[in-house]
Amino acid sequence: MNKIGLIIGREFNERVRKKSFIITTILMPVLMIALMAAPALIMSFSQGDEKQIGVIDASNLIGDRLQSDETMHFEQLDMSLEEARRARTDLFAILYIAPDILDNPKGVQLYANSSTSLTLEAGICGQIEEVLEEEKLKRYDITNLQEILDEISTSVSMQTFRNDKSQETTNEAQSSIVATAIGYILAFVLYMFLLIYGSMVMQSVIEEKNNRVLEVMVSSVKPFDLMMGKILGVGSVAVLQVIIWGVLILGMGTLVVPHLMPDEVMASATAIEQGAAIEGADLDPEMLQAIAAMTDTGYLMKIFVSMILFVFGGFLLYAAMFAAVGSAVDNVQDASQLQTPITLPIILGLLMMLAVINDPTSKLAFWFSVIPFTSPIVMMARIPYDIPTWEIVLSLVVLYASFVALVWFAAKIYRVGIFMYGKKPTLKELWKWMRYN
């Protein structure tokens, strides 16, 4: 154990003292926020140039009521469709509306002089649909119809409570939007950790094997102890990073956020956390539940304790396989083929996470959060929905038990592979190595 401790300390210190670790630890939360905001920013800055669209309205119902915006500018044309198609090639497109459009909604044609986009076509169809609906409503001859529609238009905000959690005491508020956002972020972080830190173990083994360092080290330490020390050392770096993020977020939630928010908002957030209904019409329940989650120390502690356990367990499972692959090859290029079966379950877990957040209590969600190769990612997507504790415990037990079983096979590959040079083994040969006594 002393030798394993030395290896763990060496691997830990080597990575923690690097500037890249400090920079990554600080910038990763910023990058995660940027990734979440990127789609909205891309959409806002990718509107494209304004498209000039000529309109020929044979029905005399729609043309004058089409609204131009920053993406489309409508110009009414007083000519036939054939003349416009030949003479107005300077326009982006010619929009033709048939005379019987009210009874034949398919009587709309767009003649574009270059490629169009789905967004542009949907925008044109949406405006035409609104005009046609207004015209059809006029047939009912209702006075002040628009004013009536505006008056009866109602937006409903619903508060959700966990009735199965606390019937005798206060109700427990739950926000599906907040849980979905947190689950998505946590699952994506697990995905990045498994790939980045798992590959880090593999690259470290390959580098030491090429430098012949392993041959010196195995003269004084067993190959199994060497592999375990390397795995646990790199894993401790990942856990440290999660702990740092957890401390920062807990500090922000308990010390900073309450002082930044108005007293009325914090009072309402505290009330909704305790199960009270919101009385102020100008307060958004989802926003208040998000603030309540950010300032709930118990909730945040549960999230980060689970995060540490699944990061460490998932890393141990995959790092053992990455270490075995790294020992079996001489360079990263040769490792690409052998690591494909390892990375596929990680990608599958991320894909399943997208389906699981639609129904976190389904049988599909349960089983993929128990299967050890996908459980770290899928379970972290489910935990914000406050699933039963026994499911989390079961997932952790299966995950760590699977690591114990898998590390035994990985060690057999490792002890043979670190002495093999100049040949990339096949999967069949790796299977033979695992069967050696």
CSV table of C-alpha atoms in Angstrom, one decimal:
chain,number,residue,atom,x,y,z
A,1,MET,CA,0.0,0.0,0.0
A,2,ASN,CA,2.9,2.3,0.6
A,3,LYS,CA,4.1,1.8,-3.0
A,4,ILE,CA,0.6,2.5,-4.3
A,5,GLY,CA,0.4,5.6,-2.2
A,6,LEU,CA,3.7,6.9,-3.7
A,7,ILE,CA,2.3,6.3,-7.2
A,8,ILE,CA,-0.9,8.1,-6.3
A,9,GLY,CA,1.0,11.1,-4.9
A,10,ARG,CA,3.2,11.3,-7.9
A,11,GLU,CA,0.3,11.2,-10.4
A,12,PHE,CA,-1.7,13.7,-8.3
A,13,ASN,CA,1.1,16.2,-7.8
A,14,GLU,CA,2.2,16.0,-11.4
A,15,ARG,CA,-1.2,17.1,-12.7
A,16,VAL,CA,-2.4,19.4,-9.9
A,17,ARG,CA,0.7,21.6,-10.1
A,18,LYS,CA,0.3,22.2,-13.8
A,19,LYS,CA,-1.1,25.5,-15.0
A,20,SER,CA,-3.5,23.7,-17.2
A,21,PHE,CA,-5.3,22.2,-14.2
A,22,ILE,CA,-5.7,25.6,-12.5
A,23,ILE,CA,-6.9,27.3,-15.7
A,24,THR,CA,-9.3,24.4,-16.5
A,25,THR,CA,-10.7,24.4,-13.0
A,26,ILE,CA,-11.4,28.1,-13.2
A,27,LEU,CA,-12.6,28.3,-16.8
A,28,MET,CA,-14.6,25.1,-17.0
A,29,PRO,CA,-17.7,26.6,-15.3
A,30,VAL,CA,-17.5,29.6,-17.5
A,31,LEU,CA,-17.2,27.3,-20.6
A,32,MET,CA,-20.2,25.3,-19.5
A,33,ILE,CA,-22.3,28.5,-19.2
A,34,ALA,CA,-21.0,29.6,-22.6
A,35,LEU,CA,-22.0,26.2,-24.1
A,36,MET,CA,-25.5,26.6,-22.7
A,37,ALA,CA,-25.7,30.2,-24.0
A,38,ALA,CA,-24.1,29.4,-27.4
A,39,PRO,CA,-27.2,28.2,-29.3
A,40,ALA,CA,-29.1,31.4,-28.3
A,41,LEU,CA,-26.1,33.6,-29.3
A,42,ILE,CA,-25.6,31.8,-32.5
A,43,MET,CA,-29.3,32.2,-33.4
A,44,SER,CA,-29.2,35.9,-32.6
A,45,PHE,CA,-26.1,36.6,-34.6
A,46,SER,CA,-26.9,34.3,-37.5
A,47,GLN,CA,-30.0,36.0,-38.9
A,48,GLY,CA,-28.4,36.5,-42.3
A,49,ASP,CA,-29.0,39.3,-44.8
A,50,GLU,CA,-32.4,40.8,-45.4
A,51,LYS,CA,-34.2,39.0,-48.2
A,52,GLN,CA,-36.1,41.0,-50.7
A,53,ILE,CA,-39.3,39.2,-51.6
A,54,GLY,CA,-41.7,40.3,-54.3
A,55,VAL,CA,-45.4,39.6,-53.6
A,56,ILE,CA,-48.1,38.9,-56.2
A,57,ASP,CA,-51.4,38.6,-54.4
A,58,ALA,CA,-54.1,37.5,-56.7
A,59,SER,CA,-56.6,37.2,-53.8
A,60,ASN,CA,-56.1,40.9,-52.6
A,61,LEU,CA,-56.3,39.6,-49.0
A,62,ILE,CA,-52.8,39.0,-47.8
A,63,GLY,CA,-50.2,41.0,-49.7
A,64,ASP,CA,-50.6,44.3,-47.8
A,65,ARG,CA,-50.8,42.6,-44.5
A,66,LEU,CA,-47.4,40.8,-44.7
A,67,GLN,CA,-45.0,42.4,-42.1
A,68,SER,CA,-41.4,43.0,-43.1
A,69,ASP,CA,-38.7,42.4,-40.4
A,70,GLU,CA,-34.9,42.2,-40.2
A,71,THR,CA,-34.9,38.9,-42.3
A,72,MET,CA,-37.5,39.6,-44.9
A,73,HIS,CA,-38.7,42.7,-46.8
A,74,PHE,CA,-41.9,42.3,-48.8
A,75,GLU,CA,-42.5,44.4,-52.0
A,76,GLN,CA,-45.8,44.4,-53.7
A,77,LEU,CA,-45.5,43.8,-57.5
A,78,ASP,CA,-48.1,44.9,-60.1
A,79,MET,CA,-47.4,42.4,-62.8
A,80,SER,CA,-48.1,38.9,-63.8
A,81,LEU,CA,-46.2,35.9,-62.3
A,82,GLU,CA,-44.5,35.1,-65.6
A,83,GLU,CA,-43.3,38.7,-66.1
A,84,ALA,CA,-42.0,39.0,-62.5
A,85,ARG,CA,-40.0,35.7,-62.8
A,86,ARG,CA,-38.3,37.0,-65.9
A,87,ALA,CA,-37.9,40.7,-65.1
A,88,ARG,CA,-37.3,40.7,-61.3
A,89,THR,CA,-34.3,38.4,-60.9
A,90,ASP,CA,-32.8,41.0,-58.7
A,91,LEU,CA,-35.2,39.9,-55.9
A,92,PHE,CA,-34.4,37.0,-53.6
A,93,ALA,CA,-37.8,35.4,-54.4
A,94,ILE,CA,-41.3,35.9,-55.9
A,95,LEU,CA,-44.2,35.0,-53.6
A,96,TYR,CA,-47.4,34.1,-55.5
A,97,ILE,CA,-50.8,33.9,-53.6
A,98,ALA,CA,-53.6,32.3,-55.5
A,99,PRO,CA,-57.0,34.0,-55.8
A,100,ASP,CA,-58.8,31.2,-53.9
A,101,ILE,CA,-56.3,31.1,-51.1
A,102,LEU,CA,-59.0,31.3,-48.4
A,103,ASP,CA,-60.5,28.0,-49.5
A,104,ASN,CA,-57.4,26.5,-50.9
A,105,PRO,CA,-54.5,27.0,-48.4
A,106,LYS,CA,-52.1,25.2,-50.7
A,107,GLY,CA,-52.3,27.9,-53.3
A,108,VAL,CA,-49.0,29.6,-52.3
A,109,GLN,CA,-45.9,29.3,-54.3
A,110,LEU,CA,-42.4,30.8,-53.7
A,111,TYR,CA,-40.1,31.2,-56.7
A,112,ALA,CA,-36.6,31.7,-55.2
A,113,ASN,CA,-33.6,32.9,-57.2
A,114,SER,CA,-31.2,31.1,-54.7
A,115,SER,CA,-31.4,28.6,-51.9
A,116,THR,CA,-34.0,29.3,-49.2
A,117,SER,CA,-34.0,28.2,-45.6
A,118,LEU,CA,-36.6,26.4,-43.4
A,119,THR,CA,-36.8,29.4,-41.1
A,120,LEU,CA,-37.6,31.8,-43.9
A,121,GLU,CA,-40.3,29.5,-45.4
A,122,ALA,CA,-41.8,28.9,-42.0
A,123,GLY,CA,-41.9,32.7,-41.3
A,124,ILE,CA,-43.8,33.3,-44.6
A,125,CYS,CA,-46.2,30.5,-44.0
A,126,GLY,CA,-46.8,31.6,-40.4
A,127,GLN,CA,-47.8,35.2,-41.5
A,128,ILE,CA,-50.1,33.9,-44.2
A,129,GLU,CA,-51.8,31.4,-41.7
A,130,GLU,CA,-52.5,34.3,-39.3
A,131,VAL,CA,-54.2,36.4,-42.0
A,132,LEU,CA,-56.3,33.5,-43.2
A,133,GLU,CA,-57.4,32.7,-39.7
A,134,GLU,CA,-58.5,36.3,-39.2
A,135,GLU,CA,-60.4,36.3,-42.4
A,136,LYS,CA,-62.2,33.0,-41.6
A,137,LEU,CA,-63.1,34.4,-38.1
A,138,LYS,CA,-64.7,37.5,-39.8
A,139,ARG,CA,-67.3,35.2,-41.4
A,140,TYR,CA,-68.8,34.7,-38.0
A,141,ASP,CA,-69.6,38.4,-37.9
A,142,ILE,CA,-68.5,38.9,-34.2
A,143,THR,CA,-68.1,42.6,-33.2
A,144,ASN,CA,-64.8,43.5,-31.6
A,145,LEU,CA,-63.4,40.0,-32.2
A,146,GLN,CA,-59.8,41.0,-31.8
A,147,GLU,CA,-60.4,42.8,-28.5
A,148,ILE,CA,-62.3,39.7,-27.2
A,149,LEU,CA,-59.4,37.4,-28.2
A,150,ASP,CA,-56.9,39.7,-26.5
A,151,GLU,CA,-59.0,39.8,-23.4
A,152,ILE,CA,-59.4,36.0,-23.1
A,153,SER,CA,-55.8,35.2,-23.8
A,154,THR,CA,-54.4,33.7,-20.6
A,155,SER,CA,-51.0,32.3,-19.6
A,156,VAL,CA,-51.0,29.7,-16.9
A,157,SER,CA,-48.1,29.1,-14.5
A,158,MET,CA,-48.2,25.8,-12.6
A,159,GLN,CA,-46.4,25.0,-9.3
A,160,THR,CA,-45.6,21.3,-8.9
A,161,PHE,CA,-45.3,19.6,-5.5
A,162,ARG,CA,-44.1,16.2,-4.4
A,163,ASN,CA,-47.2,14.8,-2.7
A,164,ASP,CA,-45.5,11.4,-2.1
A,165,LYS,CA,-42.6,13.1,-0.2
A,166,SER,CA,-44.3,15.0,2.6
A,167,GLN,CA,-48.1,14.8,3.0
A,168,GLU,CA,-48.1,15.3,6.8
A,169,THR,CA,-45.7,18.3,6.8
A,170,THR,CA,-45.0,21.0,4.2
A,171,ASN,CA,-45.3,20.2,0.6
A,172,GLU,CA,-42.0,19.9,-1.4
A,173,ALA,CA,-41.9,22.1,-4.5
A,174,GLN,CA,-40.3,20.7,-7.6
A,175,SER,CA,-39.5,22.4,-10.9
A,176,SER,CA,-39.2,20.2,-14.0
A,177,ILE,CA,-37.4,22.9,-15.9
A,178,VAL,CA,-34.8,23.5,-13.2
A,179,ALA,CA,-34.3,19.7,-12.7
A,180,THR,CA,-33.9,19.2,-16.5
A,181,ALA,CA,-31.3,22.0,-16.8
A,182,ILE,CA,-29.3,20.7,-13.8
A,183,GLY,CA,-29.5,17.1,-15.0
A,184,TYR,CA,-28.4,18.1,-18.5
A,185,ILE,CA,-25.4,20.0,-17.1
A,186,LEU,CA,-24.4,17.2,-14.7
A,187,ALA,CA,-24.6,14.5,-17.3
A,188,PHE,CA,-22.6,16.5,-19.8
A,189,VAL,CA,-19.9,17.1,-17.1
A,190,LEU,CA,-19.7,13.4,-16.4
A,191,TYR,CA,-19.4,12.7,-20.1
A,192,MET,CA,-16.5,15.1,-20.3
A,193,PHE,CA,-14.8,13.8,-17.2
A,194,LEU,CA,-14.9,10.2,-18.3
A,195,LEU,CA,-13.5,10.9,-21.7
A,196,ILE,CA,-10.9,13.5,-20.7
A,197,TYR,CA,-9.5,11.8,-17.5
A,198,GLY,CA,-9.8,8.3,-18.9
A,199,SER,CA,-7.8,9.3,-22.0
A,200,MET,CA,-5.3,11.0,-19.6
A,201,VAL,CA,-4.6,7.7,-18.0
A,202,MET,CA,-4.2,6.0,-21.4
A,203,GLN,CA,-1.8,8.6,-22.7
A,204,SER,CA,0.2,8.5,-19.4
A,205,VAL,CA,0.7,4.8,-19.8
A,206,ILE,CA,1.7,5.1,-23.4
A,207,GLU,CA,4.3,7.8,-22.7
A,208,GLU,CA,5.9,5.9,-19.8
A,209,LYS,CA,5.9,2.7,-21.9
A,210,ASN,CA,7.7,4.5,-24.8
A,211,ASN,CA,10.2,6.0,-22.4
A,212,ARG,CA,10.9,2.6,-20.9
A,213,VAL,CA,10.0,4.0,-17.5
A,214,LEU,CA,7.6,1.2,-16.8
A,215,GLU,CA,10.3,-1.4,-17.1
A,216,VAL,CA,12.2,0.3,-14.3
A,217,MET,CA,9.1,0.8,-12.1
A,218,VAL,CA,7.9,-2.8,-12.3
A,219,SER,CA,11.3,-4.0,-10.9
A,220,SER,CA,10.1,-2.6,-7.5
A,221,VAL,CA,6.3,-2.6,-7.8
A,222,LYS,CA,3.8,-5.1,-9.1
A,223,PRO,CA,2.0,-4.2,-12.4
A,224,PHE,CA,-1.3,-4.3,-10.6
A,225,ASP,CA,-0.2,-1.9,-7.9
A,226,LEU,CA,1.3,0.4,-10.6
A,227,MET,CA,-2.0,0.4,-12.6
A,228,MET,CA,-4.1,1.1,-9.4
A,229,GLY,CA,-1.8,3.9,-8.3
A,230,LYS,CA,-2.0,5.6,-11.6
A,231,ILE,CA,-5.8,5.2,-11.8
A,232,LEU,CA,-6.4,6.4,-8.2
A,233,GLY,CA,-3.9,9.3,-8.6
A,234,VAL,CA,-5.6,10.7,-11.7
A,235,GLY,CA,-9.0,10.0,-10.2
A,236,SER,CA,-8.2,12.0,-7.2
A,237,VAL,CA,-7.4,15.0,-9.5
A,238,ALA,CA,-10.9,14.7,-11.0
A,239,VAL,CA,-12.5,14.5,-7.5
A,240,LEU,CA,-10.5,17.6,-6.4
A,241,GLN,CA,-11.8,19.5,-9.3
A,242,VAL,CA,-15.4,18.6,-8.5
A,243,ILE,CA,-14.9,19.6,-4.9
A,244,ILE,CA,-13.5,23.0,-5.9
A,245,TRP,CA,-16.5,23.6,-8.1
A,246,GLY,CA,-18.8,22.4,-5.4
A,247,VAL,CA,-17.3,24.8,-2.8
A,248,LEU,CA,-17.5,27.7,-5.3
A,249,ILE,CA,-21.2,27.0,-6.2
A,250,LEU,CA,-22.2,26.4,-2.5
A,251,GLY,CA,-20.5,29.7,-1.6
A,252,MET,CA,-22.2,31.5,-4.4
A,253,GLY,CA,-25.6,30.0,-3.5
A,254,THR,CA,-25.5,30.6,0.2
A,255,LEU,CA,-23.5,33.8,0.5
A,256,VAL,CA,-23.7,35.8,-2.7
A,257,VAL,CA,-27.1,35.1,-4.3
A,258,PRO,CA,-29.2,36.1,-1.3
A,259,HIS,CA,-27.5,39.5,-1.2
A,260,LEU,CA,-27.9,40.1,-4.9
A,261,MET,CA,-31.6,39.4,-5.0
A,262,PRO,CA,-34.3,41.7,-3.7
A,263,ASP,CA,-35.8,40.8,-0.3
A,264,GLU,CA,-39.2,40.2,-1.8
A,265,VAL,CA,-37.8,37.7,-4.3
A,266,MET,CA,-35.8,35.8,-1.7
A,267,ALA,CA,-38.8,35.7,0.6
A,268,SER,CA,-40.9,34.2,-2.2
A,269,ALA,CA,-38.2,31.8,-3.1
A,270,THR,CA,-38.0,30.6,0.5
A,271,ALA,CA,-41.8,30.3,0.6
A,272,ILE,CA,-42.0,28.3,-2.6
A,273,GLU,CA,-39.2,26.0,-1.3
A,274,GLN,CA,-41.3,25.3,1.8
A,275,GLY,CA,-44.4,24.5,-0.4
A,276,ALA,CA,-46.3,27.8,-0.1
A,277,ALA,CA,-48.2,29.1,-3.1
A,278,ILE,CA,-47.1,32.2,-4.9
A,279,GLU,CA,-49.5,35.1,-4.5
A,280,GLY,CA,-47.7,37.8,-6.5
A,281,ALA,CA,-48.8,37.8,-10.1
A,282,ASP,CA,-45.6,39.4,-11.3
A,283,LEU,CA,-43.3,36.6,-9.9
A,284,ASP,CA,-42.3,33.8,-12.2
A,285,PRO,CA,-42.6,30.4,-10.4
A,286,GLU,CA,-39.8,28.8,-12.5
A,287,MET,CA,-37.4,31.7,-11.7
A,288,LEU,CA,-38.2,31.5,-8.0
A,289,GLN,CA,-37.7,27.7,-7.9
A,290,ALA,CA,-34.4,28.1,-9.7
A,291,ILE,CA,-33.3,30.6,-7.0
A,292,ALA,CA,-34.6,28.3,-4.3
A,293,ALA,CA,-32.5,25.4,-5.7
A,294,MET,CA,-29.4,27.6,-5.9
A,295,THR,CA,-29.7,28.7,-2.3
A,296,ASP,CA,-30.8,25.3,-0.8
A,297,THR,CA,-27.6,24.0,0.9
A,298,GLY,CA,-29.0,20.6,1.5
A,299,TYR,CA,-30.1,20.2,-2.2
A,300,LEU,CA,-26.7,21.4,-3.4
A,301,MET,CA,-24.8,19.1,-1.0
A,302,LYS,CA,-26.8,16.1,-2.3
A,303,ILE,CA,-26.0,17.0,-5.9
A,304,PHE,CA,-22.3,17.4,-5.3
A,305,VAL,CA,-21.9,14.3,-3.0
A,306,SER,CA,-23.6,12.3,-5.7
A,307,MET,CA,-21.4,13.9,-8.3
A,308,ILE,CA,-18.2,13.0,-6.5
A,309,LEU,CA,-19.3,9.4,-6.0
A,310,PHE,CA,-20.4,8.9,-9.6
A,311,VAL,CA,-17.4,10.8,-11.1
A,312,PHE,CA,-15.0,8.6,-9.0
A,313,GLY,CA,-16.8,5.4,-9.7
A,314,GLY,CA,-17.3,6.0,-13.4
A,315,PHE,CA,-13.7,7.1,-13.7
A,316,LEU,CA,-12.4,4.0,-12.0
A,317,LEU,CA,-14.5,1.8,-14.3
A,318,TYR,CA,-13.4,3.4,-17.5
A,319,ALA,CA,-9.8,4.3,-16.4
A,320,ALA,CA,-9.1,0.6,-15.9
A,321,MET,CA,-10.0,-0.1,-19.5
A,322,PHE,CA,-8.2,2.9,-20.8
A,323,ALA,CA,-5.1,1.8,-18.8
A,324,ALA,CA,-5.3,-1.7,-20.3
A,325,VAL,CA,-5.5,-0.2,-23.8
A,326,GLY,CA,-2.6,2.2,-23.2
A,327,SER,CA,-0.4,-0.7,-22.0
A,328,ALA,CA,-1.2,-2.8,-25.1
A,329,VAL,CA,-0.1,-0.2,-27.7
A,330,ASP,CA,3.0,1.9,-28.4
A,331,ASN,CA,1.3,5.2,-29.6
A,332,VAL,CA,-2.0,7.0,-29.5
A,333,GLN,CA,-2.8,6.3,-33.1
A,334,ASP,CA,-2.8,2.6,-32.5
A,335,ALA,CA,-5.0,3.0,-29.5
A,336,SER,CA,-7.8,4.6,-31.5
A,337,GLN,CA,-9.2,1.3,-32.7
A,338,LEU,CA,-8.9,-0.4,-29.4
A,339,GLN,CA,-10.6,2.4,-27.4
A,340,THR,CA,-13.6,2.5,-29.7
A,341,PRO,CA,-15.5,-0.2,-27.7
A,342,ILE,CA,-14.7,1.9,-24.5
A,343,THR,CA,-16.0,5.2,-25.8
A,344,LEU,CA,-19.2,3.9,-27.4
A,345,PRO,CA,-20.9,3.2,-24.0
A,346,ILE,CA,-20.0,6.7,-22.9
A,347,ILE,CA,-21.5,8.2,-26.0
A,348,LEU,CA,-24.5,5.9,-25.5
A,349,GLY,CA,-25.0,7.2,-22.0
A,350,LEU,CA,-25.0,10.8,-23.3
A,351,LEU,CA,-27.6,9.9,-25.9
A,352,MET,CA,-29.7,8.0,-23.4
A,353,MET,CA,-29.6,11.1,-21.1
A,354,LEU,CA,-31.4,13.1,-23.7
A,355,ALA,CA,-34.2,10.5,-23.8
A,356,VAL,CA,-34.2,9.9,-20.0
A,357,ILE,CA,-34.9,13.6,-19.1
A,358,ASN,CA,-38.2,13.3,-20.9
A,359,ASP,CA,-39.3,10.6,-18.4
A,360,PRO,CA,-36.8,10.2,-15.6
A,361,THR,CA,-39.0,7.5,-13.9
A,362,SER,CA,-39.4,5.2,-16.9
A,363,LYS,CA,-38.1,1.6,-17.0
A,364,LEU,CA,-35.6,2.7,-19.7
A,365,ALA,CA,-34.3,5.4,-17.4
A,366,PHE,CA,-34.0,3.0,-14.5
A,367,TRP,CA,-32.1,0.3,-16.2
A,368,PHE,CA,-29.7,2.6,-18.0
A,369,SER,CA,-29.0,4.2,-14.6
A,370,VAL,CA,-28.1,0.8,-13.2
A,371,ILE,CA,-26.0,-0.6,-16.0
A,372,PRO,CA,-22.5,0.4,-14.9
A,373,PHE,CA,-21.2,1.5,-18.3
A,374,THR,CA,-24.0,4.1,-18.7
A,375,SER,CA,-25.1,4.7,-15.0
A,376,PRO,CA,-22.7,7.6,-14.2
A,377,ILE,CA,-24.1,9.8,-16.9
A,378,VAL,CA,-27.7,8.7,-16.8
A,379,MET,CA,-28.1,8.7,-13.1
A,380,MET,CA,-26.7,12.2,-12.7
A,381,ALA,CA,-29.3,13.3,-15.2
A,382,ARG,CA,-32.0,11.7,-13.0
A,383,ILE,CA,-30.8,12.7,-9.5
A,384,PRO,CA,-32.1,16.4,-9.8
A,385,TYR,CA,-35.6,14.9,-10.2
A,386,ASP,CA,-35.4,13.6,-6.6
A,387,ILE,CA,-35.6,9.9,-7.4
A,388,PRO,CA,-35.8,7.3,-4.6
A,389,THR,CA,-32.6,7.0,-2.6
A,390,TRP,CA,-32.5,3.2,-3.0
A,391,GLU,CA,-32.1,3.6,-6.8
A,392,ILE,CA,-29.0,5.8,-6.3
A,393,VAL,CA,-27.5,3.3,-3.8
A,394,LEU,CA,-28.2,0.4,-6.1
A,395,SER,CA,-26.6,2.2,-9.0
A,396,LEU,CA,-23.5,3.0,-6.9
A,397,VAL,CA,-23.2,-0.6,-5.6
A,398,VAL,CA,-23.4,-2.1,-9.1
A,399,LEU,CA,-20.9,0.6,-10.4
A,400,TYR,CA,-18.2,0.0,-7.8
A,401,ALA,CA,-18.7,-3.8,-7.8
A,402,SER,CA,-18.3,-3.8,-11.6
A,403,PHE,CA,-15.0,-1.8,-11.2
A,404,VAL,CA,-13.7,-4.5,-8.8
A,405,ALA,CA,-14.6,-7.2,-11.3
A,406,LEU,CA,-13.3,-5.3,-14.4
A,407,VAL,CA,-10.0,-4.2,-12.8
A,408,TRP,CA,-9.1,-7.8,-12.4
A,409,PHE,CA,-9.4,-8.4,-16.2
A,410,ALA,CA,-7.7,-5.1,-17.0
A,411,ALA,CA,-4.8,-5.9,-14.8
A,412,LYS,CA,-4.2,-9.1,-16.7
A,413,ILE,CA,-4.0,-7.1,-20.0
A,414,TYR,CA,-1.8,-4.5,-18.3
A,415,ARG,CA,0.8,-6.8,-16.9
A,416,VAL,CA,1.3,-8.4,-20.4
A,417,GLY,CA,0.9,-5.3,-22.5
A,418,ILE,CA,3.5,-3.1,-20.7
A,419,PHE,CA,6.2,-5.5,-22.0
A,420,MET,CA,5.0,-5.8,-25.6
A,421,TYR,CA,6.5,-3.5,-28.2
A,422,GLY,CA,6.3,-3.1,-31.9
A,423,LYS,CA,2.9,-4.8,-32.4
A,424,LYS,CA,-0.7,-3.7,-32.1
A,425,PRO,CA,-2.7,-6.5,-30.6
A,426,THR,CA,-6.1,-7.5,-31.8
A,427,LEU,CA,-9.2,-7.9,-29.7
A,428,LYS,CA,-8.7,-11.7,-29.9
A,429,GLU,CA,-5.2,-11.4,-28.5
A,430,LEU,CA,-6.4,-9.2,-25.7
A,431,TRP,CA,-8.9,-11.8,-24.8
A,432,LYS,CA,-6.1,-14.4,-24.6
A,433,TRP,CA,-4.1,-12.1,-22.3
A,434,MET,CA,-7.1,-11.9,-19.9
A,435,ARG,CA,-7.2,-15.7,-19.7
A,436,TYR,CA,-3.5,-16.0,-18.7
A,437,ASN,CA,-2.9,-17.2,-15.1
